[in-house]
Each structure stands twice: as structure tokens, then as C-alpha cells.
Amino acid sequence: MIIRMSTLLARTLRDAPADAVTDSHRLLVRAAHVRRVASGVWSWLPLGKSVLDNVTRIVREEMAAIGDQEVLLPALAPVAAYEASGRADDYGDLLFRLADRRGARFVLGPTHEELFADLARDQLVSGRQLPLGLFQVQTKYRDEARPRSGVLRSREFLMKDAYTFDADEAGLRASYAAHREAYIRVFARLGLAARPVAALSGPMGGSESEEFLAPAAAGEDRYAECGSCGLAANTETVVGEDAGLAEKEAVGERPCPRCGAAALRIGRAIEVGHIFRLGTKYSDLIGLEVAGADGRPVRVQMGCYGIGISRAVAALAEQTCDSAGLCWPDAVAPAAVHLVAAGGGERARAAEELAGRLDRAGVRVLLDDRPGLGTGARLADAELIGVPRIAVVGRRAAEGVAELRDRRTGVSADAAFDALPGLVGAADANTRQSEVG
Ligand SMILES: [Zn+2]
């Protein structure tokens, strides 16, 4: 596929929004990946949508690989379900509420435990149908008091939420472990450094949960990691043991509240995933039961598992960007190579021909074919947009040689047009292969 900059809806900006304080906010806007519609509400433009879709696809593949089935429940949900569970109160003003023309009250769902429990009660008859794992990729809503940092903390966002149903606690532990492993694979494939740490469960309820935190200076969560005893937790979970950790700005090294070693490192991070063993909290509420092996009713054990997909895009931007712009990992990049002609005439024609060759070899190409733009401006945009490789067709175009530059390292080398599909395609194919495998 050749994406042409001349027709692509991607007007890059020299200046960042005045209110942007994080790199991902600044760069995703400047690189024409997202555009603000209202406070905490964003449009995804073609380049950003491509990254978002790539993240979504990897998440979907890993959920399917552990046997979860995809469904789609409504974002518009009757408020009664959330009132019955007590979460309408727990969420308070974070919940978007609305009424229809007849006065029936609804919410725009923040997560869907209630509706999934209800679906399971409707569909499940026998314990032989368990374990069951369901997931959806859906737009979610939270009426944040201070939406900020672009798509990192927005009021409308894309999320993958999964729910598991088991006949007993051992089953729930197995389902939880399978999702935990799947999440580790998801983040590894995305190229996002994120690790599970102990967490407080918050309004989701349940007895035990872990967050997947992606270290980043822009993060609003803080995690504590002990090099001696292995403690890894959101600092919220250990403030009871060390009041000093409650100070919002406390980062760096301090004594570990568990083992006492002076090896506790505090860092900032972005929460990109959260997994919960809910137990029977929701099953108890609505009487979700199945017939057990002996025919007697068994209360169903639930787990729930979320990945913030739009937030993962922002977290990836935070972890990989540099002073010149975005720097996407292969697995999520909108193209495998960004092709730039350093000049018009023969060089532009050579770039066009090279784009065709790459396309025929199955390589995803972003071609800067915009008329009347200087080479400096093209290269600045290429660095801003952050496709992993930039191929410059310049002074050696007539010999059929381009300069291939690695966006992340800046290392460049001349490469023959003949060799480029192989050089670029190999990396691109590796990405795709792991998607299938
Ligand atoms: Zn320790």
C-alpha cells in the first residue's frame, strides 16, 4: 500500500497546542494524528487511526489466542444496572448520565461488569459451558474533572475490556493467569515497556488486582519497585506502610517499607492495563449461577481485564519519542518506510518508481509526493511523523541508490533500490509474522 502525503489528511503543525504539557499531547497533535474537538474529546486522523488500529489488532489477536470470544455491548446503558451494583454512587460525577425523550435514564458506560454479568446469566445454563471468556473493543466514557494530556486522559476513549466466568476459584485463578500472560505478550508485541504491579481495586471492586504500568515521566501513577525483596506496587498500595510515599512528588530512592533495604525506587508511570479477580461480587448481586457437576447451583466467579487502547498509543508515544518527533515501533507504525525525494524532476520520478517496487513487495510505504515543498521540510515532517525508516532518494538517485535512515538511531546507509524491498520488508514481515504466530 502506498499512502500519498499529497492527498493524505495530515496537515502537520509547527507549534504545539498552548495547553499541552506532555510530549504525546504535543507530538500527536503536531504530527496530525489526533485533533481536539472539545475538552477531553478527540478525533483520530488517518495516521493516528492507523496506529490505533494496529494496537487494536494486536490486542484482538492475543485475546482470541487465549480463547476469548469477541462481542460488542452498547455504550449506552440503563442506569439501573449501575445503581443496583452501587457503582453509580462509587463513580459519582465521573459517570456520564443522560435521559431519553421518555425520561428513561441511561449512562455512557465507563466499564461493563454489570451488563456482562447480566448477559452471562441469560446465556449460561450449565457449568459445562465454563470457563467462558468474552471481550469487546469499545468506546468508553468518564467525565474527568480535568481532562488533560491529550488522549492520555480523555473523557471518551477506546478500551478493550474482557470478562471471564468460572465455576470455582481455581478456575478464576487460571483465567486470571491466562489474561495476565496475554497482556505481557500484548505489550511486548506493541514495543511498550509495561509491567504488572500490585494495585488497589478502586470502584471495580473485588479482592485482588494488578495494574500494568508503563514507566513515563508524563504518567499520573507512581510505582514502587524494590531491588531487594521484589516488591512491585502502585505507591497507593504501600502508602499505609510509608507515609512519605503519599507525597505526590516523591520519586527516586528510599527505604523499602517491606524489607527495609535502601533499594526502593519510585517512578512515574502510565496505567495501560488493569486486571481484577472480582470473585462473586457481581454474581451475588444478580444471582448469577450455573448447575454444577452434582446438579446443584454454583455461584459464578468473575474476572475483568482492561487495556486502554487509545491510552496505549499515547504511552507508546511518550516512551519512544525524541526531540524531533514521534518514533513508532514497527508493530504499530502507520507505514514501514517513509519515502522522501530530495528534490523534484528525476529524483521525484525515481522515488515514485521505488514506491511502486516497495508496494509490489508488500511493504507499507508513506510517500511524500507533495509538490513544491523543500527537502528540509519533508525530512522534518518525516521525523515528526515517526515512521521507523526514512528512505531519501537524492544525489545517487540516477544510480538507483537511496539513503536508508533508521528513525530511532539516526544511523543511515546507502542501499540499492533493488535491495530496499528486502531490507525494509524483512523488518515489516517479522512484525506481521508474529501477528499471525
Ligand atoms: Zn524490599
Short mmCIF file of C-alpha atoms and ligand atoms in Angstrom, two decimals:
data_model
loop_
_atom_site.label_atom_id
_atom_site.label_comp_id
_atom_site.label_asym_id
_atom_site.label_seq_id
_atom_site.Cartn_x
_atom_site.Cartn_y
_atom_site.Cartn_z
CA MET A 1 0.00 0.00 0.00
CA ILE A 2 1.25 3.50 -0.89
CA ILE A 3 -0.02 6.31 1.31
CA ARG A 4 0.46 9.60 -0.53
CA MET A 5 1.21 12.69 1.51
CA SER A 6 -0.18 14.83 -1.35
CA THR A 7 -3.71 13.61 -0.64
CA LEU A 8 -3.42 12.40 2.97
CA LEU A 9 -5.42 14.33 5.56
CA ALA A 10 -2.33 15.16 7.58
CA ARG A 11 -1.57 18.83 7.97
CA THR A 12 1.42 18.86 10.32
CA LEU A 13 1.81 21.79 12.67
CA ARG A 14 4.89 23.76 13.60
CA ASP A 15 3.52 24.72 17.01
CA ALA A 16 2.06 22.57 19.76
CA PRO A 17 -1.22 23.50 21.49
CA ALA A 18 -0.58 26.09 24.19
CA ASP A 19 -2.09 23.88 26.91
CA ALA A 20 -0.07 20.78 26.01
CA VAL A 21 2.27 19.73 28.81
CA THR A 22 3.18 16.19 27.72
CA ASP A 23 5.22 15.01 24.74
CA SER A 24 2.47 12.71 23.46
CA HIS A 25 -0.08 15.53 23.50
CA ARG A 26 2.27 17.92 21.71
CA LEU A 27 3.52 15.44 19.14
CA LEU A 28 0.30 13.57 18.33
CA VAL A 29 -1.32 16.93 17.55
CA ARG A 30 1.66 18.37 15.66
CA ALA A 31 2.08 15.17 13.64
CA ALA A 32 -1.61 15.30 12.64
CA HIS A 33 -2.51 12.03 14.39
CA VAL A 34 -5.31 13.49 16.53
CA ARG A 35 -7.33 16.69 16.66
CA ARG A 36 -9.15 18.16 19.64
CA VAL A 37 -12.93 18.52 19.32
CA ALA A 38 -13.77 19.52 22.90
CA SER A 39 -12.15 19.20 26.30
CA GLY A 40 -11.09 15.55 26.61
CA VAL A 41 -12.74 14.61 23.30
CA TRP A 42 -10.59 13.80 20.27
CA SER A 43 -10.81 12.90 16.59
CA TRP A 44 -8.35 10.38 15.16
CA LEU A 45 -6.94 11.41 11.77
CA PRO A 46 -5.68 8.82 9.22
CA LEU A 47 -2.13 8.43 10.60
CA GLY A 48 -3.33 8.21 14.20
CA LYS A 49 -6.20 5.92 13.25
CA SER A 50 -3.69 3.60 11.60
CA VAL A 51 -1.63 3.39 14.82
CA LEU A 52 -4.81 2.92 16.87
CA ASP A 53 -5.95 0.12 14.53
CA ASN A 54 -2.57 -1.62 14.74
CA VAL A 55 -2.71 -1.60 18.54
CA THR A 56 -6.30 -2.87 18.44
CA ARG A 57 -5.42 -5.70 16.06
CA ILE A 58 -2.62 -6.98 18.30
CA VAL A 59 -4.88 -6.85 21.35
CA ARG A 60 -7.62 -8.73 19.46
CA GLU A 61 -5.21 -11.43 18.28
CA GLU A 62 -3.90 -12.10 21.78
CA MET A 63 -7.40 -12.22 23.27
CA ALA A 64 -8.51 -14.67 20.58
CA ALA A 65 -5.35 -16.73 21.20
CA ILE A 66 -6.47 -17.48 24.78
CA GLY A 67 -9.96 -18.39 23.60
CA ASP A 68 -11.86 -15.20 24.44
CA GLN A 69 -14.84 -14.51 22.17
CA GLU A 70 -15.47 -11.02 20.84
CA VAL A 71 -18.82 -9.33 21.42
CA LEU A 72 -20.00 -5.73 21.34
CA LEU A 73 -22.27 -4.38 24.05
CA PRO A 74 -23.86 -0.93 23.93
CA ALA A 75 -22.01 2.10 25.27
CA LEU A 76 -25.45 3.49 26.12
CA ALA A 77 -26.56 1.50 29.17
CA PRO A 78 -29.56 1.72 31.52
CA VAL A 79 -28.52 3.43 34.76
CA ALA A 80 -30.49 0.86 36.80
CA ALA A 81 -27.76 -1.77 36.38
CA TYR A 82 -25.13 0.61 37.75
CA GLU A 83 -27.40 1.67 40.61
CA ALA A 84 -28.02 -1.94 41.60
CA SER A 85 -24.28 -2.63 41.79
CA GLY A 86 -23.61 0.56 43.74
CA ARG A 87 -21.21 1.76 41.08
CA ALA A 88 -23.43 4.71 40.10
CA ASP A 89 -22.57 6.12 43.54
CA ASP A 90 -18.95 4.94 43.50
CA TYR A 91 -18.31 6.68 40.20
CA GLY A 92 -20.31 9.77 41.15
CA ASP A 93 -19.62 12.68 38.83
CA LEU A 94 -17.24 10.57 36.70
CA LEU A 95 -20.31 8.87 35.22
CA PHE A 96 -21.86 10.48 32.13
CA ARG A 97 -25.62 10.41 32.71
CA LEU A 98 -28.42 11.21 30.31
CA ALA A 99 -32.14 10.71 29.83
CA ASP A 100 -34.04 9.73 26.69
CA ARG A 101 -37.16 11.52 25.39
CA ARG A 102 -39.38 9.48 27.70
CA GLY A 103 -37.28 10.28 30.72
CA ALA A 104 -35.66 6.83 30.95
CA ARG A 105 -32.21 7.28 32.48
CA PHE A 106 -29.00 5.99 30.93
CA VAL A 107 -25.26 6.21 31.40
CA LEU A 108 -22.43 6.14 28.90
CA GLY A 109 -20.60 3.11 30.25
CA PRO A 110 -17.21 3.50 31.97
CA THR A 111 -16.83 -0.31 32.09
CA HIS A 112 -19.37 -3.09 31.69
CA GLU A 113 -19.24 -5.62 34.56
CA GLU A 114 -22.99 -5.32 35.17
CA LEU A 115 -24.05 -5.85 31.56
CA PHE A 116 -21.65 -8.76 31.08
CA ALA A 117 -22.86 -10.45 34.27
CA ASP A 118 -26.42 -10.00 33.03
CA LEU A 119 -25.52 -11.42 29.61
CA ALA A 120 -23.91 -14.44 31.27
CA ARG A 121 -26.97 -15.03 33.45
CA ASP A 122 -29.10 -15.01 30.31
CA GLN A 123 -26.85 -17.35 28.30
CA LEU A 124 -25.27 -19.72 30.82
CA VAL A 125 -27.16 -22.80 31.93
CA SER A 126 -24.63 -25.44 32.83
CA GLY A 127 -21.20 -25.44 34.44
CA ARG A 128 -20.05 -27.33 31.36
CA GLN A 129 -20.18 -24.01 29.46
CA LEU A 130 -17.40 -22.72 31.71
CA PRO A 131 -14.78 -21.38 31.62
CA LEU A 132 -16.07 -18.59 29.37
CA GLY A 133 -14.09 -15.52 28.29
CA LEU A 134 -15.70 -12.58 26.47
CA PHE A 135 -14.20 -9.31 25.30
CA GLN A 136 -15.11 -6.18 23.40
CA VAL A 137 -13.28 -3.24 21.88
CA GLN A 138 -15.45 -0.28 22.69
CA THR A 139 -15.63 3.44 23.25
CA LYS A 140 -15.83 4.25 26.95
CA TYR A 141 -16.70 7.39 28.86
CA ARG A 142 -15.52 9.08 32.05
CA ASP A 143 -16.44 12.65 32.88
CA GLU A 144 -12.99 13.61 34.16
CA ALA A 145 -12.90 16.82 36.19
CA ARG A 146 -9.68 17.86 34.47
CA PRO A 147 -9.22 16.03 31.17
CA ARG A 148 -5.65 16.65 30.07
CA SER A 149 -2.60 15.36 28.29
CA GLY A 150 -4.48 14.76 25.04
CA VAL A 151 -5.57 11.15 24.53
CA LEU A 152 -3.65 10.10 27.65
CA ARG A 153 -6.53 11.12 29.90
CA SER A 154 -9.61 11.89 27.83
CA ARG A 155 -13.33 11.72 28.55
CA GLU A 156 -14.07 9.45 25.58
CA PHE A 157 -11.55 6.69 24.92
CA LEU A 158 -11.13 3.31 23.27
CA MET A 159 -10.75 0.33 25.54
CA LYS A 160 -10.59 -3.44 25.33
CA ASP A 161 -12.48 -4.93 28.24
CA ALA A 162 -12.67 -8.67 28.85
CA TYR A 163 -14.67 -10.66 31.39
CA THR A 164 -14.24 -14.27 32.48
CA PHE A 165 -16.69 -16.64 34.11
CA ASP A 166 -15.60 -19.71 36.06
CA ALA A 167 -17.27 -22.34 38.22
CA ASP A 168 -14.78 -22.06 41.09
CA GLU A 169 -11.85 -20.09 42.47
CA ALA A 170 -9.26 -22.38 40.90
CA GLY A 171 -10.86 -21.69 37.52
CA LEU A 172 -10.79 -17.95 38.15
CA ARG A 173 -7.10 -18.14 39.10
CA ALA A 174 -6.36 -19.94 35.83
CA SER A 175 -8.37 -17.42 33.77
CA TYR A 176 -6.64 -14.55 35.54
CA ALA A 177 -3.21 -16.06 34.90
CA ALA A 178 -4.02 -16.59 31.21
CA HIS A 179 -5.05 -12.95 30.80
CA ARG A 180 -2.01 -11.74 32.72
CA GLU A 181 0.25 -13.70 30.35
CA ALA A 182 -1.69 -12.45 27.31
CA TYR A 183 -1.21 -8.86 28.48
CA ILE A 184 2.53 -9.40 28.84
CA ARG A 185 2.55 -10.65 25.22
CA VAL A 186 0.42 -7.72 24.01
CA PHE A 187 2.74 -5.09 25.47
CA ALA A 188 5.86 -6.93 24.26
CA ARG A 189 4.46 -7.05 20.72
CA LEU A 190 3.49 -3.37 20.84
CA GLY A 191 7.03 -2.46 21.87
CA LEU A 192 5.65 -0.86 25.04
CA ALA A 193 7.57 -1.35 28.28
CA ALA A 194 4.83 -2.13 30.80
CA ARG A 195 4.89 -4.40 33.84
CA PRO A 196 2.31 -5.77 36.24
CA VAL A 197 2.34 -4.32 39.76
CA ALA A 198 0.02 -4.77 42.74
CA ALA A 199 -2.83 -2.25 42.73
CA LEU A 200 -5.82 -1.05 44.66
CA SER A 201 -9.04 -2.23 43.06
CA GLY A 202 -10.93 1.07 43.14
CA PRO A 203 -14.58 1.19 42.12
CA MET A 204 -14.38 -2.10 40.20
CA GLY A 205 -14.47 -3.99 43.49
CA GLY A 206 -13.14 -7.46 44.09
CA SER A 207 -10.35 -8.80 46.19
CA GLU A 208 -7.22 -8.60 44.11
CA SER A 209 -5.91 -6.70 41.15
CA GLU A 210 -2.79 -5.77 39.28
CA GLU A 211 -2.09 -2.80 37.06
CA PHE A 212 0.15 -2.80 34.02
CA LEU A 213 2.23 0.34 34.34
CA ALA A 214 4.27 1.87 31.55
CA PRO A 215 7.12 3.94 33.00
CA ALA A 216 6.93 7.52 31.67
CA ALA A 217 7.62 10.94 33.16
CA ALA A 218 4.17 12.08 31.99
CA GLY A 219 2.43 9.33 33.97
CA GLU A 220 -0.02 10.18 36.73
CA ASP A 221 0.55 6.94 38.62
CA ARG A 222 3.61 6.20 40.69
CA TYR A 223 5.03 2.78 41.29
CA ALA A 224 7.47 1.46 43.86
CA GLU A 225 9.96 -1.22 42.94
CA CYS A 226 12.30 -2.84 45.48
CA GLY A 227 15.58 -4.18 44.14
CA SER A 228 15.98 -6.33 47.25
CA CYS A 229 12.68 -8.08 48.07
CA GLY A 230 10.99 -7.79 44.68
CA LEU A 231 8.11 -5.60 45.86
CA ALA A 232 6.43 -4.03 42.81
CA ALA A 233 3.34 -1.98 43.51
CA ASN A 234 1.43 1.17 42.79
CA THR A 235 2.55 3.54 45.55
CA GLU A 236 -1.14 3.85 46.55
CA THR A 237 -0.94 0.32 47.92
CA VAL A 238 2.07 0.96 50.17
CA VAL A 239 1.40 4.48 51.49
CA GLY A 240 -0.09 2.88 54.61
CA GLU A 241 3.32 1.39 55.28
CA ASP A 242 5.34 4.51 54.50
CA ALA A 243 3.55 7.85 54.88
CA GLY A 244 6.34 9.58 52.97
CA LEU A 245 5.15 7.87 49.81
CA ALA A 246 1.92 9.86 49.95
CA GLU A 247 3.81 12.97 48.90
CA LYS A 248 2.85 13.33 45.27
CA GLU A 249 6.28 14.43 44.17
CA ALA A 250 8.24 11.73 45.99
CA VAL A 251 10.36 9.97 43.39
CA GLY A 252 13.84 8.44 43.47
CA GLU A 253 15.32 6.05 46.04
CA ARG A 254 14.08 5.43 49.59
CA PRO A 255 13.95 2.63 52.18
CA CYS A 256 11.59 -0.25 51.34
CA PRO A 257 8.60 -0.46 53.73
CA ARG A 258 8.56 -4.28 53.40
CA CYS A 259 12.20 -5.33 53.79
CA GLY A 260 13.92 -2.15 54.96
CA ALA A 261 16.64 -2.25 52.29
CA ALA A 262 17.51 1.16 50.85
CA ALA A 263 16.56 -0.13 47.43
CA LEU A 264 13.03 1.15 46.82
CA ARG A 265 12.85 3.02 43.55
CA ILE A 266 9.84 5.28 42.95
CA GLY A 267 8.98 6.17 39.37
CA ARG A 268 6.15 7.70 37.40
CA ALA A 269 4.10 5.58 35.04
CA ILE A 270 1.00 5.42 32.87
CA GLU A 271 -1.62 2.78 33.69
CA VAL A 272 -2.23 0.96 30.40
CA GLY A 273 -3.93 -2.16 31.75
CA HIS A 274 -5.72 -3.38 34.86
CA ILE A 275 -6.74 -6.94 35.70
CA PHE A 276 -9.09 -7.95 38.54
CA ARG A 277 -10.22 -11.08 40.28
CA LEU A 278 -13.77 -9.96 41.02
CA GLY A 279 -14.88 -13.21 42.63
CA THR A 280 -18.65 -13.32 43.16
CA LYS A 281 -19.25 -9.58 43.72
CA TYR A 282 -21.42 -9.19 40.61
CA SER A 283 -22.73 -12.77 40.61
CA ASP A 284 -24.07 -12.26 44.13
CA LEU A 285 -25.85 -9.07 43.07
CA ILE A 286 -27.89 -10.69 40.32
CA GLY A 287 -27.80 -14.35 41.33
CA LEU A 288 -25.53 -15.49 38.51
CA GLU A 289 -25.40 -19.27 38.95
CA VAL A 290 -24.90 -22.39 36.87
CA ALA A 291 -25.64 -26.03 37.57
CA GLY A 292 -22.52 -27.68 38.98
CA ALA A 293 -21.30 -31.24 38.38
CA ASP A 294 -23.68 -32.58 41.04
CA GLY A 295 -26.57 -30.58 39.62
CA ARG A 296 -26.58 -28.08 42.49
CA PRO A 297 -26.28 -24.37 41.69
CA VAL A 298 -22.82 -22.83 41.80
CA ARG A 299 -22.13 -19.08 42.11
CA VAL A 300 -20.08 -17.95 39.11
CA GLN A 301 -16.60 -16.46 39.71
CA MET A 302 -15.83 -13.42 37.56
CA GLY A 303 -12.67 -11.67 36.47
CA CYS A 304 -12.33 -8.49 34.42
CA TYR A 305 -9.42 -7.24 32.38
CA GLY A 306 -8.94 -3.88 30.65
CA ILE A 307 -6.45 -2.36 28.25
CA GLY A 308 -6.68 1.34 27.43
CA ILE A 309 -6.10 1.21 23.69
CA SER A 310 -6.09 4.93 22.94
CA ARG A 311 -4.04 5.48 26.09
CA ALA A 312 -1.56 2.81 24.98
CA VAL A 313 -0.99 4.86 21.81
CA ALA A 314 -0.15 7.89 23.97
CA ALA A 315 2.06 5.78 26.27
CA LEU A 316 3.95 4.42 23.26
CA ALA A 317 4.44 7.98 22.01
CA GLU A 318 5.74 9.02 25.45
CA GLN A 319 8.21 6.14 25.72
CA THR A 320 9.59 6.29 22.18
CA CYS A 321 9.56 9.95 21.08
CA ASP A 322 12.61 12.20 20.88
CA SER A 323 13.20 15.90 20.34
CA ALA A 324 12.43 15.60 16.61
CA GLY A 325 9.09 13.85 16.94
CA LEU A 326 7.30 10.54 17.21
CA CYS A 327 9.22 7.32 16.76
CA TRP A 328 6.80 4.43 16.30
CA PRO A 329 7.84 0.81 16.81
CA ASP A 330 7.37 -1.33 13.68
CA ALA A 331 4.38 -3.19 15.06
CA VAL A 332 2.18 -0.10 15.30
CA ALA A 333 3.73 2.34 12.78
CA PRO A 334 1.41 3.72 10.09
CA ALA A 335 3.95 2.58 7.44
CA ALA A 336 7.20 0.61 7.31
CA VAL A 337 9.12 3.26 5.39
CA HIS A 338 8.72 6.98 4.74
CA LEU A 339 9.98 7.77 1.25
CA VAL A 340 11.30 11.28 0.60
CA ALA A 341 12.59 12.68 -2.69
CA ALA A 342 15.34 15.22 -2.03
CA GLY A 343 14.35 17.41 -4.97
CA GLY A 344 11.97 17.23 -7.93
CA GLY A 345 12.36 16.02 -11.51
CA GLU A 346 14.35 12.79 -11.87
CA ARG A 347 14.58 12.31 -8.12
CA ALA A 348 10.81 12.60 -7.69
CA ARG A 349 10.29 10.14 -10.56
CA ALA A 350 12.83 7.75 -9.01
CA ALA A 351 11.07 7.98 -5.64
CA GLU A 352 7.77 7.22 -7.36
CA GLU A 353 9.29 4.17 -9.04
CA LEU A 354 10.84 2.97 -5.78
CA ALA A 355 7.49 3.37 -4.01
CA GLY A 356 5.94 1.10 -6.64
CA ARG A 357 8.64 -1.54 -6.13
CA LEU A 358 8.21 -1.50 -2.37
CA ASP A 359 4.44 -1.70 -2.71
CA ARG A 360 4.66 -4.71 -5.04
CA ALA A 361 6.87 -6.40 -2.42
CA GLY A 362 4.11 -5.89 0.15
CA VAL A 363 5.87 -3.10 2.05
CA ARG A 364 3.70 -0.34 3.51
CA VAL A 365 5.02 2.96 2.10
CA LEU A 366 4.34 6.55 3.09
CA LEU A 367 5.43 8.61 0.05
CA ASP A 368 6.00 12.35 0.36
CA ASP A 369 4.84 13.42 -3.10
CA ARG A 370 3.67 16.88 -2.06
CA PRO A 371 4.52 19.40 -4.78
CA GLY A 372 6.64 22.48 -4.12
CA LEU A 373 7.98 21.52 -0.71
CA GLY A 374 11.67 21.78 0.23
CA THR A 375 13.70 18.73 1.26
CA GLY A 376 14.27 20.17 4.74
CA ALA A 377 10.54 20.50 5.37
CA ARG A 378 9.92 16.97 4.08
CA LEU A 379 12.60 15.48 6.33
CA ALA A 380 11.34 17.45 9.34
CA ASP A 381 7.85 16.06 8.74
CA ALA A 382 9.22 12.54 8.30
CA GLU A 383 10.97 12.79 11.66
CA LEU A 384 7.86 14.29 13.27
CA ILE A 385 5.53 11.54 11.98
CA GLY A 386 7.91 8.84 13.17
CA VAL A 387 7.72 6.01 10.64
CA PRO A 388 10.60 3.65 11.67
CA ARG A 389 12.65 4.09 8.48
CA ILE A 390 13.17 7.08 6.21
CA ALA A 391 14.41 6.45 2.67
CA VAL A 392 15.83 9.53 0.94
CA VAL A 393 16.10 9.49 -2.84
CA GLY A 394 18.77 12.11 -3.50
CA ARG A 395 22.14 12.58 -5.18
CA ARG A 396 22.58 8.89 -6.09
CA ALA A 397 19.05 8.50 -7.49
CA ALA A 398 20.36 8.07 -11.05
CA GLU A 399 22.44 5.07 -9.90
CA GLY A 400 19.36 3.54 -8.28
CA VAL A 401 20.64 4.13 -4.74
CA ALA A 402 18.79 5.69 -1.80
CA GLU A 403 19.86 6.60 1.71
CA LEU A 404 18.06 4.45 4.29
CA ARG A 405 17.92 6.04 7.72
CA ASP A 406 16.77 4.45 10.98
CA ARG A 407 14.39 6.95 12.59
CA ARG A 408 15.23 5.88 16.14
CA THR A 409 19.02 5.62 16.00
CA GLY A 410 19.63 8.10 13.19
CA VAL A 411 22.06 5.60 11.64
CA SER A 412 21.96 5.71 7.85
CA ALA A 413 23.46 3.75 4.98
CA ASP A 414 23.15 3.76 1.22
CA ALA A 415 21.01 0.98 -0.21
CA ALA A 416 20.27 -0.02 -3.79
CA PHE A 417 16.65 0.24 -4.89
CA ASP A 418 16.83 -3.49 -5.65
CA ALA A 419 17.79 -4.27 -2.07
CA LEU A 420 15.31 -1.95 -0.34
CA PRO A 421 12.19 -4.16 -0.52
CA GLY A 422 14.22 -6.91 1.15
CA LEU A 423 15.78 -4.62 3.77
CA VAL A 424 12.55 -2.88 4.73
CA GLY A 425 10.26 -5.80 4.02
CA ALA A 426 12.18 -8.15 6.32
CA ALA A 427 11.51 -5.98 9.36
CA ASP A 428 7.91 -5.38 8.29
CA ALA A 429 7.35 -9.08 7.63
CA ASN A 430 8.77 -10.02 11.04
CA THR A 431 6.15 -7.81 12.61
CA ARG A 432 3.38 -9.40 10.61
CA GLN A 433 4.62 -12.92 11.18
CA SER A 434 4.48 -12.51 14.93
CA GLU A 435 0.96 -11.18 14.46
CA VAL A 436 -0.10 -14.45 12.89
CA GLY A 437 2.02 -16.75 15.07
ZN ZN B 1 12.03 -4.51 49.73
#
